[in-house]
């Protein structure tokens, strides 16, 4: 029924122990209260009789000592104590199966005489024993009810988890459906939302993996067909050395394109390795500054301008630096590729409600926002490329728990805004000095 590390078993044991302790403590206090109340009543009763007897003047004037006699159901006698003055002394004794309550009360202080009043409280003690017996039986019944309640409650608490487990166990890569969080208890809604987010990522992963395999086969098949066709045409008849050299150049160019595709596919595997790297605490602004310095010379060589504007001056976060570098590098490469000569590319950062917003703004041709820009081998613009850059950037952003977006500029200038929004849950602003 339970495993060695069962949370339900631990919860069940603790709940039963707590309820049993509560029942025991409550019943103990209840019995002590009943006992003290009844005995206090008996004590007040015997003290009242003692005061009445002590104020009886006929006893004070009597020359004969008072012998034990029955007085209103009490045994009363006068005793002399050979010790200093005491006010009152009350104690219980048992003789031959009977219980007595005895009070020593001052009578004549001149000769140190005291009243010794004894009351038979056997029936009262038997009543208290019956009460204790009934409380013990009620405790056993209460403990059994506590066990049943604990088992029922533990089943009720784990039932949503079992329901989630059953739904997830029936899913595979071909049948993945989000969980309806409205049917879950309020405490499990956040868990259901997290699972739905994970399911969405799995759906996107499966979708992109299928597109990646199909796209890879298509992208590699085309250049191979070109190489084969070119070689077949070349071999149809004898040609001059120059024509053979030209054919080999075309073949080498096609092979270079294939190598580029293979390299980008290998980058996907490397990126999965980066996701397994241990996150470390870094200053994101320092990483952006270093990356901007690396691309500034490249921009100048192409006759373009790279501007930087970082706010705040420091922002520390716990993440995989390799994934962050890959995203920013892809943004800058695309921006410089599509920006015209003498154009301007801006790398900037700012704070928002989500965290740190990193933006790369270019003056290129823009993008078609109606298509899936992150699909593998999806190409935009009139520049050559494999079409895996944004696919890798999106995968890296998902691994970082960040938001990524690509949209056209809305300030009247042609171009694109590529943004990465880092979550601020595990980050903070560095103090300025």
Short mmCIF file of C-alpha atoms in Angstrom, two decimals, residues 32-33 38 46 51 142 150 157 204 227 272 300 309 376 404 415 433:
data_model
loop_
_atom_site.label_atom_id
_atom_site.label_comp_id
_atom_site.label_asym_id
_atom_site.label_seq_id
_atom_site.Cartn_x
_atom_site.Cartn_y
_atom_site.Cartn_z
CA UNK A 32 -8.40 16.20 35.98
CA UNK A 33 -10.91 19.03 35.80
CA UNK A 38 -15.71 17.09 42.66
CA UNK A 46 -16.07 19.40 54.95
CA UNK A 51 -16.24 25.82 60.82
CA UNK A 142 -11.89 8.39 19.27
CA UNK A 150 -6.66 10.10 8.71
CA UNK A 157 -5.35 14.58 -0.59
CA UNK A 204 6.85 22.23 -29.47
CA UNK A 227 26.35 17.33 -57.13
CA UNK A 272 21.40 20.26 -25.39
CA UNK A 300 32.88 48.36 -38.67
CA UNK A 309 22.70 51.27 -24.29
CA UNK A 376 13.82 24.67 -38.34
CA UNK A 404 11.87 35.45 -26.84
CA UNK A 415 13.83 46.65 -39.50
CA UNK A 433 29.16 52.42 -6.86
#
